[in-house]
Coordinates of C-alpha atoms in Angstrom, one line a residue:
F440 CA 11.5 -11.9 -7.8
D441 CA 13.1 -13.1 -11.0
S442 CA 12.4 -10.1 -13.2
E443 CA 14.4 -7.9 -15.5
E444 CA 12.2 -5.0 -14.6
K445 CA 13.3 -2.5 -12.0
M446 CA 11.0 -1.7 -9.2
Q447 CA 11.1 1.0 -6.5
M448 CA 11.5 -0.8 -3.2
T449 CA 11.8 1.8 -0.6
A450 CA 11.6 5.5 -0.1
P451 CA 12.9 7.5 2.8
V452 CA 10.3 8.3 5.4
R453 CA 10.1 11.3 7.6
S454 CA 7.5 12.9 9.8
V455 CA 6.0 16.2 9.2
G456 CA 4.2 18.5 11.6
E457 CA 4.7 19.2 15.3
I458 CA 4.0 15.7 16.6
S459 CA 7.2 14.1 15.5
N460 CA 10.0 16.7 15.0
N461 CA 11.0 15.1 11.6
E462 CA 11.5 11.8 13.3
K463 CA 13.4 9.3 11.2
M464 CA 12.3 5.6 11.2
Q465 CA 14.6 2.6 10.9
M466 CA 14.1 0.1 8.1
T467 CA 11.3 -2.2 9.2
A468 CA 11.1 -6.0 9.1
P469 CA 9.5 -8.0 7.8
V470 CA 9.1 -6.6 4.3
R471 CA 6.1 -8.2 2.6
S472 CA 5.8 -8.5 -1.1
V473 CA 2.7 -9.6 -3.0
A474 CA 3.6 -11.4 -6.2
A475 CA 2.1 -10.2 -9.4
A476 CA 2.6 -10.9 -13.1
T477 CA 5.0 -8.1 -13.5
A478 CA 7.3 -6.2 -11.2
K479 CA 5.3 -3.0 -11.8
E480 CA 2.2 -4.8 -10.3
T481 CA 4.1 -6.2 -7.3
K482 CA 3.2 -4.6 -4.0
I483 CA 5.9 -4.1 -1.4
S484 CA 4.8 -3.4 2.2
F485 CA 6.7 -2.5 5.3
V486 CA 5.3 -3.5 8.7
I487 CA 5.3 -0.4 11.0
G488 CA 5.7 -0.9 14.7
S489 CA 2.8 -0.7 17.1
K490 CA 4.1 2.6 18.6
Y491 CA 2.7 4.4 15.5
N492 CA -0.8 4.9 14.3
L493 CA -2.0 6.5 11.0
K494 CA -1.7 10.0 12.5
T495 CA 1.8 9.6 14.0
V496 CA 3.6 7.3 11.5
P497 CA 6.4 9.2 9.6
K498 CA 5.2 10.3 6.2
P499 CA 7.0 9.2 3.1
K500 CA 8.9 11.8 1.1
D501 CA 7.9 10.0 -2.1
K502 CA 4.3 10.7 -2.9
S503 CA 3.9 7.4 -4.7
V504 CA 4.4 5.6 -1.4
K505 CA 1.1 5.2 0.5
I506 CA 0.5 4.5 4.1
V507 CA -2.5 2.3 4.7
K508 CA -3.9 0.3 7.6
V509 CA -4.2 -3.4 7.0
D510 CA -7.1 -5.0 8.8
E511 CA -6.5 -8.0 11.0
H512 CA -6.4 -11.2 8.9
T513 CA -5.5 -14.9 9.2
M514 CA -2.8 -16.5 7.1
A515 CA -1.4 -19.9 6.4
A516 CA 2.4 -19.7 6.0
V517 CA 5.5 -21.8 5.6
T518 CA 8.8 -20.6 7.0
F519 CA 12.2 -21.6 5.6
A520 CA 15.8 -20.6 5.6
G521 CA 17.9 -19.4 2.7
P522 CA 18.4 -16.5 0.4
P523 CA 15.4 -14.6 -0.9
P524 CA 13.3 -17.1 -2.7
S525 CA 13.0 -17.4 -6.5
D526 CA 9.7 -17.4 -8.3
D527 CA 9.9 -21.2 -8.6
R528 CA 10.5 -21.6 -4.8
I529 CA 7.6 -19.3 -4.1
T530 CA 5.3 -21.3 -6.3
K531 CA 6.5 -24.6 -4.7
E532 CA 5.8 -23.3 -1.2
R533 CA 2.4 -21.8 -2.2
D534 CA 1.4 -25.1 -3.7
L535 CA 2.4 -26.9 -0.5
I536 CA 0.3 -24.5 1.5
L537 CA -2.7 -24.9 -0.8
Q538 CA -2.5 -28.7 -0.7
T539 CA -2.4 -28.7 3.1
L540 CA -5.3 -26.3 3.3
E541 CA -7.4 -28.4 1.0
K542 CA -6.7 -31.5 3.1
E543 CA -7.8 -29.6 6.2
G544 CA -10.9 -28.2 4.6
I545 CA -9.7 -24.6 4.9
R546 CA -10.4 -22.1 2.1
A547 CA -7.8 -19.6 0.8
K548 CA -9.4 -16.1 0.7
S549 CA -7.5 -14.8 -2.3
K550 CA -5.1 -15.8 -5.1
E551 CA -2.4 -13.5 -3.7
T552 CA 0.8 -15.0 -2.5
M553 CA 2.6 -13.0 0.1
V554 CA 6.4 -13.3 0.6
Y555 CA 7.9 -12.1 3.8
G556 CA 11.6 -11.3 4.0
Y557 CA 13.5 -10.4 7.2
H558 CA 16.4 -8.0 6.9
D559 CA 19.3 -10.1 8.2
P560 CA 22.7 -8.5 8.3
V561 CA 24.6 -9.1 5.1
V562 CA 27.1 -11.4 7.0
T563 CA 24.3 -13.8 8.0
P564 CA 24.8 -17.1 6.2
N565 CA 21.9 -18.2 4.1
F566 CA 21.0 -21.2 6.3
L567 CA 20.2 -18.7 9.1
R568 CA 18.1 -16.3 6.9
R569 CA 14.4 -16.4 7.4
N570 CA 11.7 -16.3 4.7
E571 CA 8.0 -16.9 4.6
V572 CA 5.5 -17.6 1.9
A573 CA 1.8 -17.1 2.9
V574 CA -1.8 -17.0 1.7
M575 CA -4.8 -15.4 3.4
V576 CA -7.3 -17.9 4.7
D577 CA -10.9 -17.7 5.9
G578 CA -10.4 -17.0 9.6
K579 CA -13.7 -18.6 10.7

């Protein structure tokens, strides 16, 4: 996001209790961000693998990081290559999605725009990097 504000992106996670023996978890991909007016309001989410559930997922060391289950949902998305998208690119891609949904008679469920980034190795050229911009839609 194009912002001068700093935002906490990640916090180390570890498991506590007998179940996991302080298991460490690798960085997850994709990382989902939900755009907001300011960086402080922006939500960053990490997708946790299916081998975990709410009881077995490693617990964050940072108490400000919350683990929540996200219910199943339907999204309309556009995928494109390049560096992490600017705010202008996100707006352009969201507008494209909304125009297509309107033509098809599909309703967007919320005003939130989700941006998915995939952690490609730093040596990956931009034309091979994958990004997605998405909106939730009525899944009926």
